[in-house]
């Protein structure tokens, strides 16, 4: 609970992944409460800076309309807590989430391109990932596939995959609904799946992502 607001985990969160768990386990199982209770370790622009290193929150001129998300400074402690699980005023697009997982896979900030001979360089001011950070992130996102909410991708043929599920609540016509997300990367392929109204990322976006990857790797 943060300033009177209660935060919990998604409906099918595994009961065996509660109590004292490691960061790897928290990422693998998408544990909201683990990140929120660690909020005291995030100060100033830490969250924005980390996002920028992964290509999130800084716009580019790519020659076509593109949205790279936003990570504004929180105005309240509750909002700061919500930001740590992608809620609050944090905004994303499927393209930028594919960019994020591609950056983890590559170990450096990836800038997407679509128009031939029209490319933008890495964002100025974004601190590059260190080798240790990239390795740790790949290990944690691999655990999503081997031990966590992305197990459906474990037997997809081809190079090893890293992945992350996501579930974000929003209001529409007075009802609380859920956006479902899942991203994955392996070798030189990075994919993001977004479902406007779904359940959890693993239940709704996961099967779509799995079907796409199986078709792409035939």
mmCIF file with all atom_site columns, C-alpha atoms in Angstrom:
data_model
loop_
_atom_site.group_PDB
_atom_site.id
_atom_site.type_symbol
_atom_site.label_atom_id
_atom_site.label_alt_id
_atom_site.label_comp_id
_atom_site.label_asym_id
_atom_site.label_entity_id
_atom_site.label_seq_id
_atom_site.pdbx_PDB_ins_code
_atom_site.Cartn_x
_atom_site.Cartn_y
_atom_site.Cartn_z
_atom_site.occupancy
_atom_site.B_iso_or_equiv
_atom_site.pdbx_formal_charge
_atom_site.auth_seq_id
_atom_site.auth_comp_id
_atom_site.auth_asym_id
_atom_site.auth_atom_id
_atom_site.pdbx_PDB_model_num
ATOM 1   C CA . UNK A 1 1   ? 0.000   0.000   0.000   1.00 0.00 ? 1   UNK A CA 1
ATOM 2   C CA . UNK A 1 2   ? 1.361   3.427   -0.984  1.00 0.00 ? 2   UNK A CA 1
ATOM 3   C CA . UNK A 1 3   ? -0.333  6.557   0.361   1.00 0.00 ? 3   UNK A CA 1
ATOM 4   C CA . UNK A 1 4   ? -3.601  4.684   0.769   1.00 0.00 ? 4   UNK A CA 1
ATOM 5   C CA . UNK A 1 5   ? -3.557  2.988   -2.659  1.00 0.00 ? 5   UNK A CA 1
ATOM 6   C CA . UNK A 1 6   ? -3.312  -0.790  -2.684  1.00 0.00 ? 6   UNK A CA 1
ATOM 7   C CA . UNK A 1 7   ? -1.220  -2.468  -5.370  1.00 0.00 ? 7   UNK A CA 1
ATOM 8   C CA . UNK A 1 8   ? -1.390  -6.176  -6.121  1.00 0.00 ? 8   UNK A CA 1
ATOM 9   C CA . UNK A 1 9   ? -0.269  -8.714  -8.681  1.00 0.00 ? 9   UNK A CA 1
ATOM 10  C CA . UNK A 1 10  ? -2.181  -9.939  -11.725 1.00 0.00 ? 10  UNK A CA 1
ATOM 11  C CA . UNK A 1 11  ? -4.963  -12.477 -11.283 1.00 0.00 ? 11  UNK A CA 1
ATOM 12  C CA . UNK A 1 12  ? -3.002  -15.639 -12.207 1.00 0.00 ? 12  UNK A CA 1
ATOM 13  C CA . UNK A 1 13  ? 0.232   -14.700 -10.426 1.00 0.00 ? 13  UNK A CA 1
ATOM 14  C CA . UNK A 1 14  ? 1.882   -17.947 -9.226  1.00 0.00 ? 14  UNK A CA 1
ATOM 15  C CA . UNK A 1 15  ? 1.390   -18.547 -5.507  1.00 0.00 ? 15  UNK A CA 1
ATOM 16  C CA . UNK A 1 16  ? 4.832   -20.135 -5.273  1.00 0.00 ? 16  UNK A CA 1
ATOM 17  C CA . UNK A 1 17  ? 6.573   -16.870 -6.238  1.00 0.00 ? 17  UNK A CA 1
ATOM 18  C CA . UNK A 1 18  ? 5.642   -14.871 -3.142  1.00 0.00 ? 18  UNK A CA 1
ATOM 19  C CA . UNK A 1 19  ? 7.554   -13.993 0.024   1.00 0.00 ? 19  UNK A CA 1
ATOM 20  C CA . UNK A 1 20  ? 11.261  -13.220 -0.215  1.00 0.00 ? 20  UNK A CA 1
ATOM 21  C CA . UNK A 1 21  ? 12.274  -13.659 -3.848  1.00 0.00 ? 21  UNK A CA 1
ATOM 22  C CA . UNK A 1 22  ? 15.223  -12.597 -5.995  1.00 0.00 ? 22  UNK A CA 1
ATOM 23  C CA . UNK A 1 23  ? 15.115  -9.855  -8.642  1.00 0.00 ? 23  UNK A CA 1
ATOM 24  C CA . UNK A 1 24  ? 15.433  -12.585 -11.286 1.00 0.00 ? 24  UNK A CA 1
ATOM 25  C CA . UNK A 1 25  ? 12.319  -14.301 -9.893  1.00 0.00 ? 25  UNK A CA 1
ATOM 26  C CA . UNK A 1 26  ? 10.470  -10.979 -9.682  1.00 0.00 ? 26  UNK A CA 1
ATOM 27  C CA . UNK A 1 27  ? 11.155  -10.232 -13.347 1.00 0.00 ? 27  UNK A CA 1
ATOM 28  C CA . UNK A 1 28  ? 10.424  -13.787 -14.460 1.00 0.00 ? 28  UNK A CA 1
ATOM 29  C CA . UNK A 1 29  ? 7.008   -13.796 -12.795 1.00 0.00 ? 29  UNK A CA 1
ATOM 30  C CA . UNK A 1 30  ? 6.175   -10.100 -13.327 1.00 0.00 ? 30  UNK A CA 1
ATOM 31  C CA . UNK A 1 31  ? 5.895   -9.357  -9.604  1.00 0.00 ? 31  UNK A CA 1
ATOM 32  C CA . UNK A 1 32  ? 4.393   -5.873  -9.194  1.00 0.00 ? 32  UNK A CA 1
ATOM 33  C CA . UNK A 1 33  ? 4.768   -5.797  -5.443  1.00 0.00 ? 33  UNK A CA 1
ATOM 34  C CA . UNK A 1 34  ? 8.488   -6.606  -5.551  1.00 0.00 ? 34  UNK A CA 1
ATOM 35  C CA . UNK A 1 35  ? 9.201   -3.570  -7.709  1.00 0.00 ? 35  UNK A CA 1
ATOM 36  C CA . UNK A 1 36  ? 6.912   -1.250  -5.771  1.00 0.00 ? 36  UNK A CA 1
ATOM 37  C CA . UNK A 1 37  ? 8.372   -2.182  -2.395  1.00 0.00 ? 37  UNK A CA 1
ATOM 38  C CA . UNK A 1 38  ? 11.850  -1.422  -3.814  1.00 0.00 ? 38  UNK A CA 1
ATOM 39  C CA . UNK A 1 39  ? 10.839  2.093   -4.879  1.00 0.00 ? 39  UNK A CA 1
ATOM 40  C CA . UNK A 1 40  ? 13.123  3.723   -2.277  1.00 0.00 ? 40  UNK A CA 1
ATOM 41  C CA . UNK A 1 41  ? 16.122  2.694   -4.395  1.00 0.00 ? 41  UNK A CA 1
ATOM 42  C CA . UNK A 1 42  ? 14.906  4.756   -7.379  1.00 0.00 ? 42  UNK A CA 1
ATOM 43  C CA . UNK A 1 43  ? 15.775  8.440   -7.091  1.00 0.00 ? 43  UNK A CA 1
ATOM 44  C CA . UNK A 1 44  ? 15.582  11.553  -9.239  1.00 0.00 ? 44  UNK A CA 1
ATOM 45  C CA . UNK A 1 45  ? 15.646  10.685  -12.929 1.00 0.00 ? 45  UNK A CA 1
ATOM 46  C CA . UNK A 1 46  ? 16.846  7.087   -12.445 1.00 0.00 ? 46  UNK A CA 1
ATOM 47  C CA . UNK A 1 47  ? 13.789  5.543   -14.109 1.00 0.00 ? 47  UNK A CA 1
ATOM 48  C CA . UNK A 1 48  ? 13.851  7.971   -17.047 1.00 0.00 ? 48  UNK A CA 1
ATOM 49  C CA . UNK A 1 49  ? 17.594  7.444   -17.543 1.00 0.00 ? 49  UNK A CA 1
ATOM 50  C CA . UNK A 1 50  ? 17.254  3.655   -17.488 1.00 0.00 ? 50  UNK A CA 1
ATOM 51  C CA . UNK A 1 51  ? 14.401  3.814   -19.997 1.00 0.00 ? 51  UNK A CA 1
ATOM 52  C CA . UNK A 1 52  ? 16.413  6.084   -22.309 1.00 0.00 ? 52  UNK A CA 1
ATOM 53  C CA . UNK A 1 53  ? 19.276  3.577   -22.341 1.00 0.00 ? 53  UNK A CA 1
ATOM 54  C CA . UNK A 1 54  ? 16.820  1.082   -23.835 1.00 0.00 ? 54  UNK A CA 1
ATOM 55  C CA . UNK A 1 55  ? 15.478  3.526   -26.439 1.00 0.00 ? 55  UNK A CA 1
ATOM 56  C CA . UNK A 1 56  ? 12.348  4.418   -24.457 1.00 0.00 ? 56  UNK A CA 1
ATOM 57  C CA . UNK A 1 57  ? 11.098  7.986   -23.958 1.00 0.00 ? 57  UNK A CA 1
ATOM 58  C CA . UNK A 1 58  ? 13.302  9.861   -26.432 1.00 0.00 ? 58  UNK A CA 1
ATOM 59  C CA . UNK A 1 59  ? 11.876  10.731  -29.855 1.00 0.00 ? 59  UNK A CA 1
ATOM 60  C CA . UNK A 1 60  ? 13.762  10.357  -33.118 1.00 0.00 ? 60  UNK A CA 1
ATOM 61  C CA . UNK A 1 61  ? 13.406  11.679  -36.645 1.00 0.00 ? 61  UNK A CA 1
ATOM 62  C CA . UNK A 1 62  ? 12.897  8.462   -38.584 1.00 0.00 ? 62  UNK A CA 1
ATOM 63  C CA . UNK A 1 63  ? 11.172  9.826   -41.655 1.00 0.00 ? 63  UNK A CA 1
ATOM 64  C CA . UNK A 1 64  ? 7.797   8.435   -40.576 1.00 0.00 ? 64  UNK A CA 1
ATOM 65  C CA . UNK A 1 65  ? 5.449   9.076   -37.624 1.00 0.00 ? 65  UNK A CA 1
ATOM 66  C CA . UNK A 1 66  ? 6.729   7.194   -34.588 1.00 0.00 ? 66  UNK A CA 1
ATOM 67  C CA . UNK A 1 67  ? 6.056   7.324   -30.853 1.00 0.00 ? 67  UNK A CA 1
ATOM 68  C CA . UNK A 1 68  ? 8.789   6.351   -28.397 1.00 0.00 ? 68  UNK A CA 1
ATOM 69  C CA . UNK A 1 69  ? 6.788   6.629   -25.196 1.00 0.00 ? 69  UNK A CA 1
ATOM 70  C CA . UNK A 1 70  ? 7.201   8.838   -22.140 1.00 0.00 ? 70  UNK A CA 1
ATOM 71  C CA . UNK A 1 71  ? 8.493   8.520   -18.579 1.00 0.00 ? 71  UNK A CA 1
ATOM 72  C CA . UNK A 1 72  ? 7.551   11.831  -16.910 1.00 0.00 ? 72  UNK A CA 1
ATOM 73  C CA . UNK A 1 73  ? 8.693   12.737  -13.431 1.00 0.00 ? 73  UNK A CA 1
ATOM 74  C CA . UNK A 1 74  ? 6.020   11.527  -10.964 1.00 0.00 ? 74  UNK A CA 1
ATOM 75  C CA . UNK A 1 75  ? 4.008   14.127  -9.076  1.00 0.00 ? 75  UNK A CA 1
ATOM 76  C CA . UNK A 1 76  ? 3.095   11.927  -6.084  1.00 0.00 ? 76  UNK A CA 1
ATOM 77  C CA . UNK A 1 77  ? 4.534   8.937   -4.247  1.00 0.00 ? 77  UNK A CA 1
ATOM 78  C CA . UNK A 1 78  ? 1.647   6.798   -5.484  1.00 0.00 ? 78  UNK A CA 1
ATOM 79  C CA . UNK A 1 79  ? 2.397   7.770   -9.072  1.00 0.00 ? 79  UNK A CA 1
ATOM 80  C CA . UNK A 1 80  ? 6.095   7.013   -8.548  1.00 0.00 ? 80  UNK A CA 1
ATOM 81  C CA . UNK A 1 81  ? 5.142   3.539   -7.331  1.00 0.00 ? 81  UNK A CA 1
ATOM 82  C CA . UNK A 1 82  ? 2.804   2.982   -10.286 1.00 0.00 ? 82  UNK A CA 1
ATOM 83  C CA . UNK A 1 83  ? 5.505   4.105   -12.737 1.00 0.00 ? 83  UNK A CA 1
ATOM 84  C CA . UNK A 1 84  ? 7.718   1.206   -11.648 1.00 0.00 ? 84  UNK A CA 1
ATOM 85  C CA . UNK A 1 85  ? 5.251   -1.297  -13.106 1.00 0.00 ? 85  UNK A CA 1
ATOM 86  C CA . UNK A 1 86  ? 4.521   0.700   -16.269 1.00 0.00 ? 86  UNK A CA 1
ATOM 87  C CA . UNK A 1 87  ? 1.391   2.383   -14.925 1.00 0.00 ? 87  UNK A CA 1
ATOM 88  C CA . UNK A 1 88  ? 0.995   5.978   -13.724 1.00 0.00 ? 88  UNK A CA 1
ATOM 89  C CA . UNK A 1 89  ? 1.712   8.354   -16.592 1.00 0.00 ? 89  UNK A CA 1
ATOM 90  C CA . UNK A 1 90  ? 4.216   6.049   -18.310 1.00 0.00 ? 90  UNK A CA 1
ATOM 91  C CA . UNK A 1 91  ? 3.131   5.576   -21.927 1.00 0.00 ? 91  UNK A CA 1
ATOM 92  C CA . UNK A 1 92  ? 4.422   3.153   -24.535 1.00 0.00 ? 92  UNK A CA 1
ATOM 93  C CA . UNK A 1 93  ? 3.819   1.982   -28.095 1.00 0.00 ? 93  UNK A CA 1
ATOM 94  C CA . UNK A 1 94  ? 4.348   -1.464  -29.612 1.00 0.00 ? 94  UNK A CA 1
ATOM 95  C CA . UNK A 1 95  ? 7.220   -0.084  -31.673 1.00 0.00 ? 95  UNK A CA 1
ATOM 96  C CA . UNK A 1 96  ? 9.101   1.279   -28.682 1.00 0.00 ? 96  UNK A CA 1
ATOM 97  C CA . UNK A 1 97  ? 8.573   -1.912  -26.682 1.00 0.00 ? 97  UNK A CA 1
ATOM 98  C CA . UNK A 1 98  ? 10.064  -3.894  -29.574 1.00 0.00 ? 98  UNK A CA 1
ATOM 99  C CA . UNK A 1 99  ? 12.926  -1.375  -29.466 1.00 0.00 ? 99  UNK A CA 1
ATOM 100 C CA . UNK A 1 100 ? 13.401  -1.989  -25.730 1.00 0.00 ? 100 UNK A CA 1
ATOM 101 C CA . UNK A 1 101 ? 13.702  -5.766  -26.030 1.00 0.00 ? 101 UNK A CA 1
ATOM 102 C CA . UNK A 1 102 ? 15.893  -5.372  -29.136 1.00 0.00 ? 102 UNK A CA 1
ATOM 103 C CA . UNK A 1 103 ? 18.220  -3.112  -27.128 1.00 0.00 ? 103 UNK A CA 1
ATOM 104 C CA . UNK A 1 104 ? 18.488  -5.713  -24.374 1.00 0.00 ? 104 UNK A CA 1
ATOM 105 C CA . UNK A 1 105 ? 19.234  -8.424  -26.928 1.00 0.00 ? 105 UNK A CA 1
ATOM 106 C CA . UNK A 1 106 ? 21.832  -6.285  -28.730 1.00 0.00 ? 106 UNK A CA 1
ATOM 107 C CA . UNK A 1 107 ? 23.397  -4.910  -25.558 1.00 0.00 ? 107 UNK A CA 1
ATOM 108 C CA . UNK A 1 108 ? 23.160  -1.362  -26.880 1.00 0.00 ? 108 UNK A CA 1
ATOM 109 C CA . UNK A 1 109 ? 20.504  1.248   -27.640 1.00 0.00 ? 109 UNK A CA 1
ATOM 110 C CA . UNK A 1 110 ? 18.718  0.220   -30.830 1.00 0.00 ? 110 UNK A CA 1
ATOM 111 C CA . UNK A 1 111 ? 17.115  2.854   -33.079 1.00 0.00 ? 111 UNK A CA 1
ATOM 112 C CA . UNK A 1 112 ? 14.552  1.333   -35.474 1.00 0.00 ? 112 UNK A CA 1
ATOM 113 C CA . UNK A 1 113 ? 14.444  2.304   -39.140 1.00 0.00 ? 113 UNK A CA 1
ATOM 114 C CA . UNK A 1 114 ? 12.010  1.759   -41.981 1.00 0.00 ? 114 UNK A CA 1
ATOM 115 C CA . UNK A 1 115 ? 12.872  4.275   -44.714 1.00 0.00 ? 115 UNK A CA 1
ATOM 116 C CA . UNK A 1 116 ? 15.876  3.277   -46.848 1.00 0.00 ? 116 UNK A CA 1
ATOM 117 C CA . UNK A 1 117 ? 18.971  5.431   -46.240 1.00 0.00 ? 117 UNK A CA 1
ATOM 118 C CA . UNK A 1 118 ? 17.122  7.397   -43.554 1.00 0.00 ? 118 UNK A CA 1
ATOM 119 C CA . UNK A 1 119 ? 18.469  6.581   -40.122 1.00 0.00 ? 119 UNK A CA 1
ATOM 120 C CA . UNK A 1 120 ? 18.882  8.379   -36.839 1.00 0.00 ? 120 UNK A CA 1
ATOM 121 C CA . UNK A 1 121 ? 21.685  7.703   -34.382 1.00 0.00 ? 121 UNK A CA 1
ATOM 122 C CA . UNK A 1 122 ? 21.424  6.727   -30.702 1.00 0.00 ? 122 UNK A CA 1
ATOM 123 C CA . UNK A 1 123 ? 19.738  9.388   -28.553 1.00 0.00 ? 123 UNK A CA 1
ATOM 124 C CA . UNK A 1 124 ? 21.994  12.087  -27.158 1.00 0.00 ? 124 UNK A CA 1
ATOM 125 C CA . UNK A 1 125 ? 22.201  12.038  -23.394 1.00 0.00 ? 125 UNK A CA 1
ATOM 126 C CA . UNK A 1 126 ? 21.158  8.390   -23.097 1.00 0.00 ? 126 UNK A CA 1
ATOM 127 C CA . UNK A 1 127 ? 23.755  6.512   -21.052 1.00 0.00 ? 127 UNK A CA 1
ATOM 128 C CA . UNK A 1 128 ? 24.838  3.365   -22.942 1.00 0.00 ? 128 UNK A CA 1
ATOM 129 C CA . UNK A 1 129 ? 24.233  -0.004  -21.340 1.00 0.00 ? 129 UNK A CA 1
ATOM 130 C CA . UNK A 1 130 ? 27.287  -1.532  -19.729 1.00 0.00 ? 130 UNK A CA 1
ATOM 131 C CA . UNK A 1 131 ? 28.218  -5.096  -20.562 1.00 0.00 ? 131 UNK A CA 1
ATOM 132 C CA . UNK A 1 132 ? 27.204  -6.167  -17.075 1.00 0.00 ? 132 UNK A CA 1
ATOM 133 C CA . UNK A 1 133 ? 23.808  -4.489  -17.316 1.00 0.00 ? 133 UNK A CA 1
ATOM 134 C CA . UNK A 1 134 ? 23.066  -6.054  -20.698 1.00 0.00 ? 134 UNK A CA 1
ATOM 135 C CA . UNK A 1 135 ? 24.114  -9.491  -19.510 1.00 0.00 ? 135 UNK A CA 1
ATOM 136 C CA . UNK A 1 136 ? 22.009  -9.222  -16.348 1.00 0.00 ? 136 UNK A CA 1
ATOM 137 C CA . UNK A 1 137 ? 18.964  -8.056  -18.298 1.00 0.00 ? 137 UNK A CA 1
ATOM 138 C CA . UNK A 1 138 ? 19.271  -10.878 -20.834 1.00 0.00 ? 138 UNK A CA 1
ATOM 139 C CA . UNK A 1 139 ? 19.598  -13.391 -18.006 1.00 0.00 ? 139 UNK A CA 1
ATOM 140 C CA . UNK A 1 140 ? 16.485  -12.077 -16.258 1.00 0.00 ? 140 UNK A CA 1
ATOM 141 C CA . UNK A 1 141 ? 14.439  -11.950 -19.461 1.00 0.00 ? 141 UNK A CA 1
ATOM 142 C CA . UNK A 1 142 ? 15.596  -15.459 -20.337 1.00 0.00 ? 142 UNK A CA 1
ATOM 143 C CA . UNK A 1 143 ? 14.221  -16.560 -16.950 1.00 0.00 ? 143 UNK A CA 1
ATOM 144 C CA . UNK A 1 144 ? 10.804  -15.274 -18.073 1.00 0.00 ? 144 UNK A CA 1
ATOM 145 C CA . UNK A 1 145 ? 10.890  -18.015 -20.727 1.00 0.00 ? 145 UNK A CA 1
ATOM 146 C CA . UNK A 1 146 ? 12.485  -20.804 -18.685 1.00 0.00 ? 146 UNK A CA 1
ATOM 147 C CA . UNK A 1 147 ? 10.856  -20.237 -15.293 1.00 0.00 ? 147 UNK A CA 1
ATOM 148 C CA . UNK A 1 148 ? 8.221   -17.525 -15.534 1.00 0.00 ? 148 UNK A CA 1
ATOM 149 C CA . UNK A 1 149 ? 5.248   -16.058 -17.329 1.00 0.00 ? 149 UNK A CA 1
ATOM 150 C CA . UNK A 1 150 ? 6.646   -16.706 -20.822 1.00 0.00 ? 150 UNK A CA 1
ATOM 151 C CA . UNK A 1 151 ? 7.049   -20.492 -20.629 1.00 0.00 ? 151 UNK A CA 1
ATOM 152 C CA . UNK A 1 152 ? 4.934   -20.886 -23.756 1.00 0.00 ? 152 UNK A CA 1
ATOM 153 C CA . UNK A 1 153 ? 7.972   -19.757 -25.778 1.00 0.00 ? 153 UNK A CA 1
ATOM 154 C CA . UNK A 1 154 ? 10.368  -22.325 -24.327 1.00 0.00 ? 154 UNK A CA 1
ATOM 155 C CA . UNK A 1 155 ? 10.029  -24.886 -27.103 1.00 0.00 ? 155 UNK A CA 1
ATOM 156 C CA . UNK A 1 156 ? 9.814   -22.420 -30.002 1.00 0.00 ? 156 UNK A CA 1
ATOM 157 C CA . UNK A 1 157 ? 12.491  -23.608 -32.475 1.00 0.00 ? 157 UNK A CA 1
ATOM 158 C CA . UNK A 1 158 ? 15.519  -21.496 -33.277 1.00 0.00 ? 158 UNK A CA 1
ATOM 159 C CA . UNK A 1 159 ? 17.883  -19.352 -31.185 1.00 0.00 ? 159 UNK A CA 1
ATOM 160 C CA . UNK A 1 160 ? 17.119  -18.878 -27.483 1.00 0.00 ? 160 UNK A CA 1
ATOM 161 C CA . UNK A 1 161 ? 14.487  -16.260 -26.753 1.00 0.00 ? 161 UNK A CA 1
ATOM 162 C CA . UNK A 1 162 ? 14.268  -13.580 -24.095 1.00 0.00 ? 162 UNK A CA 1
ATOM 163 C CA . UNK A 1 163 ? 10.836  -12.190 -23.267 1.00 0.00 ? 163 UNK A CA 1
ATOM 164 C CA . UNK A 1 164 ? 8.670   -10.141 -20.917 1.00 0.00 ? 164 UNK A CA 1
ATOM 165 C CA . UNK A 1 165 ? 4.932   -10.109 -20.306 1.00 0.00 ? 165 UNK A CA 1
ATOM 166 C CA . UNK A 1 166 ? 3.031   -7.012  -19.259 1.00 0.00 ? 166 UNK A CA 1
ATOM 167 C CA . UNK A 1 167 ? -0.429  -6.192  -17.931 1.00 0.00 ? 167 UNK A CA 1
ATOM 168 C CA . UNK A 1 168 ? -1.629  -2.572  -17.609 1.00 0.00 ? 168 UNK A CA 1
ATOM 169 C CA . UNK A 1 169 ? -4.953  -1.423  -16.190 1.00 0.00 ? 169 UNK A CA 1
ATOM 170 C CA . UNK A 1 170 ? -6.832  1.522   -17.684 1.00 0.00 ? 170 UNK A CA 1
ATOM 171 C CA . UNK A 1 171 ? -10.330 2.995   -17.540 1.00 0.00 ? 171 UNK A CA 1
ATOM 172 C CA . UNK A 1 172 ? -12.792 3.139   -20.423 1.00 0.00 ? 172 UNK A CA 1
ATOM 173 C CA . UNK A 1 173 ? -16.414 4.238   -20.016 1.00 0.00 ? 173 UNK A CA 1
ATOM 174 C CA . UNK A 1 174 ? -16.113 3.932   -16.255 1.00 0.00 ? 174 UNK A CA 1
ATOM 175 C CA . UNK A 1 175 ? -14.824 0.349   -16.408 1.00 0.00 ? 175 UNK A CA 1
ATOM 176 C CA . UNK A 1 176 ? -11.358 -0.854  -15.394 1.00 0.00 ? 176 UNK A CA 1
ATOM 177 C CA . UNK A 1 177 ? -9.960  -2.899  -18.271 1.00 0.00 ? 177 UNK A CA 1
ATOM 178 C CA . UNK A 1 178 ? -6.572  -4.371  -19.105 1.00 0.00 ? 178 UNK A CA 1
ATOM 179 C CA . UNK A 1 179 ? -4.037  -3.870  -21.868 1.00 0.00 ? 179 UNK A CA 1
ATOM 180 C CA . UNK A 1 180 ? -2.054  -7.067  -22.454 1.00 0.00 ? 180 UNK A CA 1
ATOM 181 C CA . UNK A 1 181 ? 1.548   -6.959  -23.667 1.00 0.00 ? 181 UNK A CA 1
ATOM 182 C CA . UNK A 1 182 ? 4.356   -9.324  -24.469 1.00 0.00 ? 182 UNK A CA 1
ATOM 183 C CA . UNK A 1 183 ? 7.755   -8.724  -26.067 1.00 0.00 ? 183 UNK A CA 1
ATOM 184 C CA . UNK A 1 184 ? 10.418  -11.176 -27.146 1.00 0.00 ? 184 UNK A CA 1
ATOM 185 C CA . UNK A 1 185 ? 13.744  -11.231 -28.945 1.00 0.00 ? 185 UNK A CA 1
ATOM 186 C CA . UNK A 1 186 ? 16.160  -13.813 -30.263 1.00 0.00 ? 186 UNK A CA 1
ATOM 187 C CA . UNK A 1 187 ? 19.127  -13.405 -32.579 1.00 0.00 ? 187 UNK A CA 1
ATOM 188 C CA . UNK A 1 188 ? 18.246  -10.458 -34.875 1.00 0.00 ? 188 UNK A CA 1
ATOM 189 C CA . UNK A 1 189 ? 14.445  -10.605 -34.389 1.00 0.00 ? 189 UNK A CA 1
ATOM 190 C CA . UNK A 1 190 ? 12.496  -8.513  -31.861 1.00 0.00 ? 190 UNK A CA 1
ATOM 191 C CA . UNK A 1 191 ? 8.708   -8.556  -31.572 1.00 0.00 ? 191 UNK A CA 1
ATOM 192 C CA . UNK A 1 192 ? 6.074   -6.757  -29.501 1.00 0.00 ? 192 UNK A CA 1
ATOM 193 C CA . UNK A 1 193 ? 2.434   -7.832  -29.201 1.00 0.00 ? 193 UNK A CA 1
ATOM 194 C CA . UNK A 1 194 ? -0.208  -5.483  -27.783 1.00 0.00 ? 194 UNK A CA 1
ATOM 195 C CA . UNK A 1 195 ? -3.852  -6.423  -27.126 1.00 0.00 ? 195 UNK A CA 1
ATOM 196 C CA . UNK A 1 196 ? -6.063  -3.423  -26.404 1.00 0.00 ? 196 UNK A CA 1
ATOM 197 C CA . UNK A 1 197 ? -8.465  -5.328  -24.151 1.00 0.00 ? 197 UNK A CA 1
ATOM 198 C CA . UNK A 1 198 ? -7.188  -8.600  -22.748 1.00 0.00 ? 198 UNK A CA 1
ATOM 199 C CA . UNK A 1 199 ? -6.388  -10.488 -19.589 1.00 0.00 ? 199 UNK A CA 1
ATOM 200 C CA . UNK A 1 200 ? -2.788  -10.881 -18.469 1.00 0.00 ? 200 UNK A CA 1
ATOM 201 C CA . UNK A 1 201 ? 0.085   -10.630 -20.924 1.00 0.00 ? 201 UNK A CA 1
ATOM 202 C CA . UNK A 1 202 ? 0.807   -14.344 -20.593 1.00 0.00 ? 202 UNK A CA 1
ATOM 203 C CA . UNK A 1 203 ? -2.782  -15.410 -21.284 1.00 0.00 ? 203 UNK A CA 1
ATOM 204 C CA . UNK A 1 204 ? -3.745  -12.993 -24.066 1.00 0.00 ? 204 UNK A CA 1
ATOM 205 C CA . UNK A 1 205 ? -0.638  -11.596 -25.764 1.00 0.00 ? 205 UNK A CA 1
ATOM 206 C CA . UNK A 1 206 ? 1.521   -14.671 -25.148 1.00 0.00 ? 206 UNK A CA 1
ATOM 207 C CA . UNK A 1 207 ? -0.279  -17.107 -27.480 1.00 0.00 ? 207 UNK A CA 1
ATOM 208 C CA . UNK A 1 208 ? -0.285  -14.518 -30.288 1.00 0.00 ? 208 UNK A CA 1
ATOM 209 C CA . UNK A 1 209 ? 3.426   -13.921 -29.900 1.00 0.00 ? 209 UNK A CA 1
ATOM 210 C CA . UNK A 1 210 ? 4.137   -17.646 -29.786 1.00 0.00 ? 210 UNK A CA 1
ATOM 211 C CA . UNK A 1 211 ? 2.148   -18.239 -32.986 1.00 0.00 ? 211 UNK A CA 1
ATOM 212 C CA . UNK A 1 212 ? 3.996   -15.418 -34.756 1.00 0.00 ? 212 UNK A CA 1
ATOM 213 C CA . UNK A 1 213 ? 7.436   -16.679 -33.738 1.00 0.00 ? 213 UNK A CA 1
ATOM 214 C CA . UNK A 1 214 ? 6.653   -20.263 -34.748 1.00 0.00 ? 214 UNK A CA 1
ATOM 215 C CA . UNK A 1 215 ? 5.523   -19.061 -38.179 1.00 0.00 ? 215 UNK A CA 1
ATOM 216 C CA . UNK A 1 216 ? 8.528   -16.748 -38.561 1.00 0.00 ? 216 UNK A CA 1
ATOM 217 C CA . UNK A 1 217 ? 10.993  -19.521 -37.716 1.00 0.00 ? 217 UNK A CA 1
ATOM 218 C CA . UNK A 1 218 ? 9.668   -22.250 -39.961 1.00 0.00 ? 218 UNK A CA 1
#
